[in-house]
Short mmCIF file of C-alpha atoms in Angstrom, two decimals:
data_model
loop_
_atom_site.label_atom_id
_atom_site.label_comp_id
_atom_site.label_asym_id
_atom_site.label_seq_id
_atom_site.Cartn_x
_atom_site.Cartn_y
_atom_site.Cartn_z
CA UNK X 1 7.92 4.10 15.78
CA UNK X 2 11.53 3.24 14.95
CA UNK X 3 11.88 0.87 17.25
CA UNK X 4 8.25 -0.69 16.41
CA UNK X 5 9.08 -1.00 12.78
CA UNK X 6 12.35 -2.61 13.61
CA UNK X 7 10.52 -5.21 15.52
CA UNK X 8 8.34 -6.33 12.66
CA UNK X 9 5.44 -4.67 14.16
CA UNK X 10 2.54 -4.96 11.80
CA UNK X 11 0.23 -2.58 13.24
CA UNK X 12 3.68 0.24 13.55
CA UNK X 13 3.74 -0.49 9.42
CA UNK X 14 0.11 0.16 8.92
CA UNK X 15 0.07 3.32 10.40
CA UNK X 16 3.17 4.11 8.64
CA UNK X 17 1.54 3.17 5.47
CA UNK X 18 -1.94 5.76 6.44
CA UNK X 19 0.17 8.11 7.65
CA UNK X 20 2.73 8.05 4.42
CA UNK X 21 1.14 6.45 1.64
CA UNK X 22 -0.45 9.15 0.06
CA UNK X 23 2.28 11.67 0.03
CA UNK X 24 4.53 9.33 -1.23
CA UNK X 25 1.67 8.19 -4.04
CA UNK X 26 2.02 12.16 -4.79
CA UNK X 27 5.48 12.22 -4.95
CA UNK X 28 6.12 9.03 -7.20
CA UNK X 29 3.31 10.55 -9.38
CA UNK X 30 4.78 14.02 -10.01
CA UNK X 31 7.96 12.05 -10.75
CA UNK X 32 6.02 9.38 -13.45
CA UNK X 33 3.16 11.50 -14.19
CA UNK X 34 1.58 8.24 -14.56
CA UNK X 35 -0.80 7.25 -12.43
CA UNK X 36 -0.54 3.31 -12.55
CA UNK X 37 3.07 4.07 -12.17
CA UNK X 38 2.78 6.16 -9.38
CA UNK X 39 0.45 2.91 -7.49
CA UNK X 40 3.50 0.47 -8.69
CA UNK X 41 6.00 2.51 -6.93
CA UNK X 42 3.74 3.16 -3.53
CA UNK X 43 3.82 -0.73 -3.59
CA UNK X 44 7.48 -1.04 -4.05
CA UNK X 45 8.29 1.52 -1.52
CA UNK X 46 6.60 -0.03 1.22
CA UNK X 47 7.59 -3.43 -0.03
CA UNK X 48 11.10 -2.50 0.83
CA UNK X 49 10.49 -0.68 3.59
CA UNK X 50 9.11 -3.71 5.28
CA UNK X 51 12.27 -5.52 3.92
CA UNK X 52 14.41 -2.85 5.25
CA UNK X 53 13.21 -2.46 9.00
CA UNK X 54 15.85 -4.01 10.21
CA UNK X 55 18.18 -1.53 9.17
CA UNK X 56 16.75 1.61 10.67
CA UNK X 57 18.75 2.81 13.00
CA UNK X 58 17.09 3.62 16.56
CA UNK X 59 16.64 7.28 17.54
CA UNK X 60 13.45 9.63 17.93
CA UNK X 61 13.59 10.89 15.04
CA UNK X 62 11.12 10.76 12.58
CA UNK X 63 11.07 7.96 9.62
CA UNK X 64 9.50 10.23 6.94
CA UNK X 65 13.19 11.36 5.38
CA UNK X 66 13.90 7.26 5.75
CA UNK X 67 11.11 6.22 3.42
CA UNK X 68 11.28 9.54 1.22
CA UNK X 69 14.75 7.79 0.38
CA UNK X 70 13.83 4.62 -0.21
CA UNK X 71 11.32 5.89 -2.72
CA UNK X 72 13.48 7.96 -4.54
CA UNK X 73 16.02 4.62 -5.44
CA UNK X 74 12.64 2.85 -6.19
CA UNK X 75 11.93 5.25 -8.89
CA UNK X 76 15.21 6.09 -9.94
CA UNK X 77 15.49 1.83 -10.62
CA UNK X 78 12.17 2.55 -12.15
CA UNK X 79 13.68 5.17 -14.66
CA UNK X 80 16.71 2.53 -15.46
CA UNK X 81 14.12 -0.24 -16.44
CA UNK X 82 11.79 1.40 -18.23
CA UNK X 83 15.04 3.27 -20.25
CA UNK X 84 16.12 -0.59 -20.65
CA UNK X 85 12.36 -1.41 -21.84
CA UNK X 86 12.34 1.50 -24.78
CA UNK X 87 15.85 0.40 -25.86
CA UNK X 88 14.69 -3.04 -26.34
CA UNK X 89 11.08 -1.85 -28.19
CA UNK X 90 13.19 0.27 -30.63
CA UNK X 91 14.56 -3.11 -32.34
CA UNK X 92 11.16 -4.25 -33.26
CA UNK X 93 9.04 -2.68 -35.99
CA UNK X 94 6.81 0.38 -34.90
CA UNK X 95 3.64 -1.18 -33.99
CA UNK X 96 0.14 0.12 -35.41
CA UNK X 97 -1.23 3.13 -34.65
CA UNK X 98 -3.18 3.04 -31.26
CA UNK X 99 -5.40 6.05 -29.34
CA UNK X 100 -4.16 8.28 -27.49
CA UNK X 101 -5.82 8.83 -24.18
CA UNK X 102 -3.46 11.60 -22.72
CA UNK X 103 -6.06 14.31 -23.08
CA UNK X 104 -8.24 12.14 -20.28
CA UNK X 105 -5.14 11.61 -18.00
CA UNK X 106 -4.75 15.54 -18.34
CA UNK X 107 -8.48 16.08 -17.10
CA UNK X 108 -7.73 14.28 -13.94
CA UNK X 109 -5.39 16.90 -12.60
CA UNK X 110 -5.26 20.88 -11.81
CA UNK X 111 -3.00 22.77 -14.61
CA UNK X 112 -1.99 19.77 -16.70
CA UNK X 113 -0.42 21.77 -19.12
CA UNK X 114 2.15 23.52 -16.63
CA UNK X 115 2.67 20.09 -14.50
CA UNK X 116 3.39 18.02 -17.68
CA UNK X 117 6.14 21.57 -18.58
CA UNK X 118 7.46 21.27 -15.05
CA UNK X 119 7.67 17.62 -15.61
CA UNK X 120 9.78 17.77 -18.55
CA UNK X 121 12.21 20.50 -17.30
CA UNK X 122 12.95 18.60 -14.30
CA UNK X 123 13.76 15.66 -16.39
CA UNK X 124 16.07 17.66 -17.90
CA UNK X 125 17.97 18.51 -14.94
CA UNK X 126 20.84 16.68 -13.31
CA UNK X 127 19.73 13.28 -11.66
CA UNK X 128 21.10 15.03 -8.22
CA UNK X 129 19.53 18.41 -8.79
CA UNK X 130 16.22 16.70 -9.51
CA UNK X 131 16.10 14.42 -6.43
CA UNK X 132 16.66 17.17 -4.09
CA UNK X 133 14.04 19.94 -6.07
CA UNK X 134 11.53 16.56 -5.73
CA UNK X 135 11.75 16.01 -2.21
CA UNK X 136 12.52 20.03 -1.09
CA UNK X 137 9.61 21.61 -3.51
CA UNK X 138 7.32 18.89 -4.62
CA UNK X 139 7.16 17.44 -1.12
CA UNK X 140 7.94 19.82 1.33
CA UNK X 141 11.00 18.14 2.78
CA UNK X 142 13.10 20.18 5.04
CA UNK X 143 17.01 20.40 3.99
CA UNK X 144 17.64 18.11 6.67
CA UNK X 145 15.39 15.78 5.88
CA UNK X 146 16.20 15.85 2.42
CA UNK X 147 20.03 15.66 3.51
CA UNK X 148 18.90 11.98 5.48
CA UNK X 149 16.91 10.66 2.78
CA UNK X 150 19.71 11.13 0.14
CA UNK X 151 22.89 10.88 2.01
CA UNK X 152 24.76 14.16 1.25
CA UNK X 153 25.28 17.02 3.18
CA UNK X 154 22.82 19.69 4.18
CA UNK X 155 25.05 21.98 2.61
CA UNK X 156 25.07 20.14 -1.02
CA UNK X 157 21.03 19.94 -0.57
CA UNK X 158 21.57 23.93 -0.25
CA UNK X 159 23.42 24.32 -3.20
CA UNK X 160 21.76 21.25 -5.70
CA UNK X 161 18.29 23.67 -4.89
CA UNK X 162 19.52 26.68 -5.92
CA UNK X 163 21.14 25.51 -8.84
CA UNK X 164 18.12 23.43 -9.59
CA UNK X 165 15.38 26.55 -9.58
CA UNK X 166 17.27 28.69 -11.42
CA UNK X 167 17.62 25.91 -14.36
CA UNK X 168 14.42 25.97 -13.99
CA UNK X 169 12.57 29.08 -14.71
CA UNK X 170 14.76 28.60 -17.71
CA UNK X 171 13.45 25.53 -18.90
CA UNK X 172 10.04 25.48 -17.57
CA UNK X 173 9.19 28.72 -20.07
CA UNK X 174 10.52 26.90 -23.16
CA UNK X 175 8.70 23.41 -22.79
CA UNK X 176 5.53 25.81 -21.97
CA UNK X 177 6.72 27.80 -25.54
CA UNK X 178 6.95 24.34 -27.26
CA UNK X 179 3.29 23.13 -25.87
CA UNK X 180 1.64 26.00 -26.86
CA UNK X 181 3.39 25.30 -30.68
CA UNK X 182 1.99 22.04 -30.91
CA UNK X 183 -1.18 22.69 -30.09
CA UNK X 184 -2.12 26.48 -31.72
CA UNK X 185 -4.10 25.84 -34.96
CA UNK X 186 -2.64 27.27 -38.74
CA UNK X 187 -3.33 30.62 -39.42
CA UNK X 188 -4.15 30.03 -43.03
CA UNK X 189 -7.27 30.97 -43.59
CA UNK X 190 -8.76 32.56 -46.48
CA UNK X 191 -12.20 33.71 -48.36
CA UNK X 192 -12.92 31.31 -50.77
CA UNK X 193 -13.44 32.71 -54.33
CA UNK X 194 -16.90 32.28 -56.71
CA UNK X 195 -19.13 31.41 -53.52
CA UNK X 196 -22.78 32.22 -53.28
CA UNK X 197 -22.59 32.81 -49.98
CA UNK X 198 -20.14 35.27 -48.94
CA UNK X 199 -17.96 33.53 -46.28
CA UNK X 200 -14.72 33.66 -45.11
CA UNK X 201 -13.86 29.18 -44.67
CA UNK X 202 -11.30 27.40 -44.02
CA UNK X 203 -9.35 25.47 -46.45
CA UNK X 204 -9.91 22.20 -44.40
CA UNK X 205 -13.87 23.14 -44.88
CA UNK X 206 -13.32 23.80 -48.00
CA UNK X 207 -11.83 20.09 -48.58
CA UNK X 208 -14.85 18.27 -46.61
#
């Protein structure tokens, strides 16, 4: 396969693409947790991949850890571009209100809530501690591979994991506290006074 890629071989990059693309489409989406962003990144991936083959060394090995690291500078560039794009839309005025359609992005995947908690706690972690938790835990890379795609030693994949789940349970219970804030409804309710109808109403009923 190496040696096929290295040669240009279309058909070698095809079955690279069957055999990898949707893992990587996993990864770059548990990263984003956007799903047009997770597509973009898939594209770029392979995209450089393809402009890369020349630079794969030879060797048996498998390529997976190779293209697991080209994906992780694809959206780590992605992170650095769209930090560059917020920047710039904070100097205009805040634009009109618009829906919000992250309630049907949620629908799409198992334990939304949780994922979109994970999500955020990783974010918070150190940009080396989260590339090795992503490729170890959310796809299953060994510590060697892991240790190929990023370029450090096995030993500092060891260590950056450990340190990175133990942040974790930390941080993964307070984003869940903080969800479950936002969304748990006043408990302010009361029996409105003088009423026919004995009831016990809200006071947002009672306004409508």
């Amino acid at each position: 396969m190496r040696a096929r890629l290295r040669a240009g071989d279309p058909e070698a990059f095809r079955q690279l693409f069957q055999e990898l693309g949707q893992a990587i489409y996993a990864h770059a989406y548990r990263a984003t947790g956007d799903w047009s962003a997770a597509e973009d990144a898939v594209s770029l991936t392979f995209l450089e991949v393809w402009r890369l083959r020349e630079r794969l060394e030879e060797g048996d090995e498998s390529v997976r850890p190779w293209v697991y690291g080209i994906a992780t500078n694809v959206l780590r560039n992605r992170g650095r571009s769209a930090r560059k794009h917020q920047l710039t839309l904070a100097r205009f005025p805040a634009p009109d209100t618009v829906p919000d359609f992250s309630d049907e992005v949620a629908e799409r995947i198992d334990d939304g809530e949780r994922l979109a908690a994970a999500r955020a706690a990783v974010a918070k972690l150190r940009r080396g501690d989260r590339d090795v938790f992503m490729l170890c835990v959310w796809s299953d890379l060994s510590y060697t591979a892991a240790s190929e795609a990023l370029g450090i030693p096995v030993g500092t994949v060891r260590s950056r994991l450990s340190r990175a789940r133990t942040r974790l349970l930390k941080l993964t219970e307070q984003e869940l506290r903080r969800a479950k804030k936002r969304v748990e409804p006043p408990a302010d309710f009361r029996q409105i006074q003088g009423d026919r109808t004995p009831a016990v109403r809200s006071i947002q009923e009672k306004a409508r």
